[in-house]
CSV table of C-alpha atoms in Angstrom, one decimal:
chain,number,residue,atom,x,y,z
A,1,MET,CA,47.4,-5.0,-56.6
A,2,THR,CA,45.9,-6.6,-53.4
A,3,SER,CA,42.2,-7.0,-53.5
A,4,ARG,CA,39.9,-6.1,-51.0
A,5,PRO,CA,38.4,-9.1,-48.9
A,6,ARG,CA,34.9,-10.0,-49.7
A,7,VAL,CA,32.5,-9.2,-47.0
A,8,ALA,CA,30.7,-12.5,-46.0
A,9,TYR,CA,27.1,-11.2,-46.4
A,10,ARG,CA,25.6,-14.8,-45.9
A,11,THR,CA,27.5,-14.6,-42.3
A,12,TRP,CA,26.2,-11.4,-40.7
A,13,LEU,CA,23.0,-10.9,-42.7
A,14,PRO,CA,21.0,-13.5,-40.8
A,15,ALA,CA,22.3,-12.0,-37.4
A,16,LEU,CA,21.0,-8.6,-38.9
A,17,MET,CA,18.0,-9.9,-39.6
A,18,LEU,CA,17.5,-11.5,-36.0
A,19,VAL,CA,18.4,-8.1,-34.6
A,20,ALA,CA,16.1,-6.2,-36.4
A,21,ALA,CA,13.3,-8.6,-35.7
A,22,GLY,CA,13.9,-8.0,-32.1
A,23,LEU,CA,13.8,-4.4,-32.1
A,24,PRO,CA,9.9,-4.2,-32.3
A,25,THR,CA,9.8,-6.5,-29.1
A,26,LEU,CA,12.0,-4.1,-27.2
A,27,ALA,CA,10.0,-1.1,-28.1
A,28,GLN,CA,6.7,-2.8,-27.2
A,29,ALA,CA,8.3,-3.7,-23.8
A,30,GLU,CA,8.4,0.2,-22.9
A,31,CYS,CA,5.2,2.1,-21.5
A,32,ALA,CA,3.5,4.6,-23.5
A,33,ARG,CA,4.3,6.9,-20.6
A,34,PRO,CA,5.6,7.1,-17.1
A,35,ILE,CA,3.3,5.4,-14.7
A,36,ARG,CA,2.0,7.7,-12.2
A,37,VAL,CA,1.9,6.5,-8.7
A,38,PRO,CA,1.1,9.0,-5.8
A,39,VAL,CA,1.9,7.3,-2.3
A,40,ALA,CA,1.7,8.1,1.3
A,41,ASP,CA,3.9,7.3,4.2
A,42,ILE,CA,2.5,3.9,5.7
A,43,GLY,CA,5.1,2.1,8.0
A,44,ALA,CA,7.7,0.0,6.2
A,45,ALA,CA,5.3,-0.6,3.2
A,46,VAL,CA,5.9,2.9,1.8
A,47,THR,CA,8.5,5.4,3.3
A,48,VAL,CA,9.0,9.0,2.5
A,49,LYS,CA,11.8,10.8,3.8
A,50,ASP,CA,13.0,14.1,2.6
A,51,GLY,CA,10.8,13.7,-0.4
A,52,GLU,CA,12.4,10.5,-1.3
A,53,VAL,CA,9.9,7.4,-1.8
A,54,GLY,CA,11.0,4.0,-0.5
A,55,GLY,CA,9.7,1.0,1.1
A,56,ILE,CA,8.5,-2.5,0.4
A,57,PHE,CA,5.9,-1.6,-2.4
A,58,PRO,CA,7.8,1.2,-4.3
A,59,GLU,CA,11.1,-0.9,-4.3
A,60,LEU,CA,9.2,-4.1,-5.7
A,61,LEU,CA,7.4,-2.0,-8.2
A,62,ARG,CA,10.6,-0.3,-9.5
A,63,ALA,CA,12.3,-3.7,-10.0
A,64,GLU,CA,9.3,-4.7,-12.1
A,65,ALA,CA,9.2,-1.7,-14.2
A,66,ARG,CA,12.8,-1.9,-15.0
A,67,ARG,CA,12.4,-5.3,-16.4
A,68,ASP,CA,9.9,-4.0,-18.8
A,69,GLY,CA,11.9,-0.8,-19.6
A,70,CYS,CA,9.3,1.3,-18.0
A,71,GLU,CA,9.5,4.2,-15.5
A,72,ILE,CA,7.4,5.1,-12.5
A,73,VAL,CA,7.1,8.5,-11.3
A,74,PHE,CA,6.3,8.2,-7.4
A,75,SER,CA,4.9,11.6,-5.7
A,76,ALA,CA,4.4,11.8,-1.8
A,77,VAL,CA,1.0,13.0,-0.7
A,78,PRO,CA,-1.2,12.7,2.2
A,79,ARG,CA,-3.3,9.3,2.2
A,80,ALA,CA,-6.6,11.2,1.7
A,81,ARG,CA,-5.1,12.9,-1.3
A,82,GLN,CA,-3.7,9.6,-2.7
A,83,GLU,CA,-7.2,8.2,-2.4
A,84,MET,CA,-8.9,11.3,-4.2
A,85,LEU,CA,-6.2,11.1,-7.1
A,86,PHE,CA,-7.1,7.6,-7.6
A,87,GLU,CA,-10.7,7.9,-7.5
A,88,THR,CA,-10.5,11.1,-10.0
A,89,GLY,CA,-8.2,9.1,-12.5
A,90,GLN,CA,-5.2,11.0,-11.7
A,91,ALA,CA,-3.2,8.0,-10.4
A,92,ASP,CA,-2.4,4.8,-12.4
A,93,VAL,CA,-1.9,2.7,-9.3
A,94,LEU,CA,-3.2,2.8,-5.5
A,95,VAL,CA,-0.9,1.0,-3.3
A,96,PRO,CA,-1.2,-0.4,-0.8
A,97,ALA,CA,-4.7,-0.8,-0.6
A,98,ARG,CA,-7.1,-2.8,1.1
A,99,ARG,CA,-10.0,-4.1,-1.2
A,100,SER,CA,-13.3,-2.2,-0.6
A,101,SER,CA,-16.5,-1.9,-2.7
A,102,GLN,CA,-15.8,1.8,-3.1
A,103,ARG,CA,-12.4,1.3,-4.5
A,104,ASP,CA,-13.6,-1.4,-6.8
A,105,ARG,CA,-15.6,1.2,-8.9
A,106,HIS,CA,-12.3,2.7,-9.9
A,107,GLY,CA,-9.9,0.0,-10.7
A,108,ARG,CA,-8.9,-3.6,-11.1
A,109,PHE,CA,-7.8,-5.1,-7.6
A,110,VAL,CA,-4.6,-7.4,-7.4
A,111,PRO,CA,-4.5,-9.1,-4.1
A,112,MET,CA,-1.0,-9.9,-2.4
A,113,MET,CA,-1.9,-10.7,1.4
A,114,GLN,CA,-4.6,-10.3,3.9
A,115,SER,CA,-4.9,-7.7,6.5
A,116,ARG,CA,-7.3,-6.6,9.2
A,117,ALA,CA,-7.8,-3.4,11.4
A,118,ALA,CA,-7.6,-3.8,15.3
A,119,LEU,CA,-8.3,-1.6,18.3
A,120,VAL,CA,-5.1,0.4,19.1
A,121,TRP,CA,-4.1,2.3,22.1
A,122,ILE,CA,-1.2,3.7,23.7
A,123,GLY,CA,0.0,2.7,27.2
A,124,PRO,CA,-0.6,-0.5,29.2
A,125,ASP,CA,-4.4,0.3,30.3
A,126,ARG,CA,-7.0,-0.6,27.7
A,127,PRO,CA,-9.8,1.9,27.5
A,128,ARG,CA,-13.1,0.1,28.9
A,129,PHE,CA,-15.6,-1.1,26.4
A,130,VAL,CA,-16.3,-4.6,24.8
A,131,ASP,CA,-15.9,-4.3,21.0
A,132,LEU,CA,-16.3,-2.0,18.1
A,133,SER,CA,-20.2,-2.1,18.1
A,134,GLU,CA,-20.3,-1.1,21.7
A,135,LEU,CA,-17.6,1.5,21.1
A,136,ALA,CA,-19.7,3.2,18.5
A,137,ALA,CA,-23.0,2.7,20.2
A,138,HIS,CA,-22.6,3.2,24.1
A,139,SER,CA,-19.1,4.7,24.9
A,140,THR,CA,-18.2,8.4,25.3
A,141,LEU,CA,-14.5,7.6,24.0
A,142,ARG,CA,-12.9,9.5,21.3
A,143,VAL,CA,-11.9,7.3,18.5
A,144,GLY,CA,-9.1,8.1,16.0
A,145,ILE,CA,-8.8,6.9,12.4
A,146,VAL,CA,-6.4,8.0,9.4
A,147,ARG,CA,-8.1,9.9,6.5
A,148,GLY,CA,-8.3,7.7,3.3
A,149,TYR,CA,-8.0,4.4,5.1
A,150,ASP,CA,-10.8,2.0,4.3
A,151,TYR,CA,-11.7,-1.4,6.0
A,152,ASP,CA,-15.0,-1.8,4.3
A,153,GLU,CA,-18.4,-1.7,5.7
A,154,PRO,CA,-17.9,-2.8,9.3
A,155,TYR,CA,-15.3,0.1,9.5
A,156,GLN,CA,-17.2,2.6,7.6
A,157,SER,CA,-20.5,2.0,9.6
A,158,ALA,CA,-18.6,2.6,12.8
A,159,VAL,CA,-17.2,5.9,11.4
A,160,ARG,CA,-20.3,7.2,10.3
A,161,ALA,CA,-21.8,6.6,13.7
A,162,LEU,CA,-19.0,8.1,15.6
A,163,GLU,CA,-18.9,11.1,13.3
A,164,ARG,CA,-22.7,11.5,13.9
A,165,GLN,CA,-21.9,11.8,17.7
A,166,GLY,CA,-18.9,14.0,17.2
A,167,ARG,CA,-16.3,11.6,18.7
A,168,LEU,CA,-14.4,10.8,15.4
A,169,VAL,CA,-11.0,12.2,15.5
A,170,ARG,CA,-9.2,12.3,12.0
A,171,ALA,CA,-5.5,12.1,11.6
A,172,THR,CA,-3.4,12.7,8.3
A,173,ASP,CA,-0.8,9.7,8.9
A,174,PRO,CA,-0.1,6.9,11.3
A,175,VAL,CA,2.4,9.0,13.2
A,176,SER,CA,-0.2,11.9,13.8
A,177,LEU,CA,-2.7,9.3,15.1
A,178,ALA,CA,-0.1,7.8,17.6
A,179,ARG,CA,0.6,11.3,18.9
A,180,MET,CA,-3.2,12.0,19.3
A,181,LEU,CA,-3.5,8.8,21.4
A,182,ASN,CA,-0.3,9.7,23.4
A,183,GLU,CA,-1.5,13.3,24.2
A,184,GLY,CA,-5.1,12.1,24.7
A,185,VAL,CA,-6.7,13.7,21.9
A,186,ALA,CA,-8.1,10.3,20.9
A,187,ASP,CA,-8.6,7.4,23.5
A,188,ILE,CA,-8.4,4.6,20.9
A,189,ALA,CA,-7.8,3.9,17.3
A,190,VAL,CA,-8.9,1.8,14.5
A,191,ILE,CA,-6.2,0.9,12.2
A,192,THR,CA,-3.8,-1.8,11.2
A,193,PRO,CA,-1.1,-1.8,14.0
A,194,THR,CA,1.6,-2.5,12.0
A,195,ALA,CA,1.0,0.8,9.9
A,196,VAL,CA,1.6,2.5,13.4
A,197,THR,CA,4.5,0.7,14.8
A,198,GLY,CA,6.2,0.8,11.4
A,199,ALA,CA,5.9,4.5,10.9
A,200,LEU,CA,6.8,5.2,14.6
A,201,ARG,CA,10.1,3.3,14.3
A,202,ARG,CA,11.4,5.4,11.6
A,203,ASP,CA,10.8,8.6,13.1
A,204,PRO,CA,13.2,9.4,15.7
A,205,ARG,CA,11.4,12.1,17.4
A,206,TRP,CA,8.3,9.5,18.2
A,207,ARG,CA,10.3,6.0,18.1
A,208,HIS,CA,9.9,5.7,21.7
A,209,LEU,CA,6.1,5.3,21.3
A,210,ALA,CA,6.5,2.1,19.3
A,211,GLU,CA,6.9,-0.1,22.2
A,212,ARG,CA,3.9,1.6,23.9
A,213,VAL,CA,1.6,0.6,21.2
A,214,HIS,CA,-1.0,-1.9,22.1
A,215,TYR,CA,-3.7,-3.7,20.2
A,216,GLU,CA,-6.6,-5.9,20.5
A,217,ILE,CA,-8.4,-8.0,17.9
A,218,ASP,CA,-12.1,-7.3,17.3
A,219,GLU,CA,-14.0,-10.1,15.1
A,220,ALA,CA,-16.3,-7.0,13.8
A,221,LEU,CA,-13.2,-6.2,11.9
A,222,PRO,CA,-12.7,-9.0,9.6
A,223,TRP,CA,-9.9,-10.2,7.5
A,224,GLY,CA,-9.8,-8.7,4.0
A,225,ASP,CA,-7.4,-8.9,0.8
A,226,SER,CA,-4.7,-6.2,0.6
A,227,GLY,CA,-2.7,-5.4,-2.3
A,228,ALA,CA,-3.1,-2.8,-5.3
A,229,TYR,CA,-5.4,-1.2,-7.6
A,230,VAL,CA,-4.8,-0.5,-11.3
A,231,SER,CA,-7.1,2.3,-12.3
A,232,HIS,CA,-9.3,2.1,-15.2
A,233,SER,CA,-9.9,5.8,-15.2
A,234,THR,CA,-6.7,7.3,-16.4
A,235,ALA,CA,-5.5,7.7,-19.9
A,236,LEU,CA,-3.2,5.0,-19.8
A,237,GLY,CA,-3.6,2.3,-22.5
A,238,ALA,CA,-5.3,-1.1,-22.0
A,239,ARG,CA,-1.6,-2.5,-22.6
A,240,ASP,CA,-0.1,-0.7,-20.2
A,241,ARG,CA,-2.7,-1.5,-17.5
A,242,ALA,CA,-2.4,-5.1,-18.1
A,243,ARG,CA,1.5,-4.8,-17.9
A,244,ILE,CA,1.0,-3.2,-14.4
A,245,ALA,CA,-1.4,-5.8,-13.2
A,246,SER,CA,1.0,-8.5,-14.4
A,247,TRP,CA,4.0,-6.9,-12.2
A,248,LEU,CA,1.5,-7.1,-9.3
A,249,GLU,CA,0.3,-10.6,-9.8
A,250,ARG,CA,4.1,-11.7,-10.2
A,251,MET,CA,4.7,-10.0,-6.8
A,252,ALA,CA,1.8,-11.8,-5.4
A,253,ARG,CA,2.5,-15.2,-6.9
A,254,THR,CA,6.3,-15.2,-5.8
A,255,GLY,CA,5.2,-14.1,-2.3
A,256,THR,CA,8.0,-11.3,-2.4
A,257,ALA,CA,5.8,-8.7,-0.7
A,258,TRP,CA,5.0,-11.1,2.1
A,259,ARG,CA,8.5,-12.1,2.7
A,260,GLU,CA,9.6,-8.1,2.9
A,261,PHE,CA,6.9,-7.7,5.5
A,262,GLN,CA,8.2,-10.5,7.7
A,263,ARG,CA,11.8,-9.1,7.3
A,264,GLN,CA,10.8,-5.7,8.3
A,265,TYR,CA,8.2,-6.2,11.0
A,266,PRO,CA,9.9,-7.9,14.2
A,267,GLU,CA,6.5,-8.4,15.9
A,268,ASP,CA,5.9,-11.8,17.3
A,269,ARG,CA,2.2,-11.2,16.5
A,270,LEU,CA,2.4,-9.9,13.0
A,271,THR,CA,0.2,-12.6,11.4
A,272,ASP,CA,-2.7,-11.4,14.0
A,273,THR,CA,-3.2,-8.5,11.6
A,274,VAL,CA,-1.3,-9.3,8.4
A,275,ARG,CA,-1.0,-12.8,6.7
A,276,PRO,CA,-0.1,-14.3,3.5
A,277,LYS,CA,-3.1,-14.7,1.3
A,278,PRO,CA,-4.4,-18.4,1.4
């Protein structure tokens, strides 16, 4: 009678214990629920085409989330609604975002680079005025902005003054703003130029306007930190909020976002309005 071979318990038991010990670690790597990130189309930074979300920040975030076994649910919304969802605790992340005192009340900011708005117009002829303060105080020019964009106090002060004078024109996105400039609905705009040129280059109907975009730096519009906010108002747990912040910090530390901006934008003057964080 042939005897059955004995199972070498001492051989596989230690391995089994190691696998079992690793299971809690793997489980802990998963987020408690999908991360909600509403986004708005803004040049190459975030793209929305036929409902599909892509671009620099969504792709980088997806890669970071996969590393931890987490899921990110992106939804395409107008920028003003994206801002509202963040302020009311319905968005876990606001990206991309320039740091502002208003946004600081609703989340933790993680800087990745620096940016500043400029005075933007379509065509070769610059509207006649000196700077932002003169534009707000003495000109009859109509000024365009995108709803939900914020470049902090100097910008907000000018916006309030222009609105009181009835000379403020609000657009829903950068392409709409460029069309308003082209059609004479607005004479000049205040926005980061790459937001306009990047959006126009991806829209076949309005791509021809990208080469007609001109801008001028105004020192009244200072450099500020740009990156992303992690909301502290949503029901997401502290562990997951810290995990998301670690993803964003790794993106900043490795410089991946800045390298993608350099690759996506051909402008020789890119660093006039966007630059790596010192």
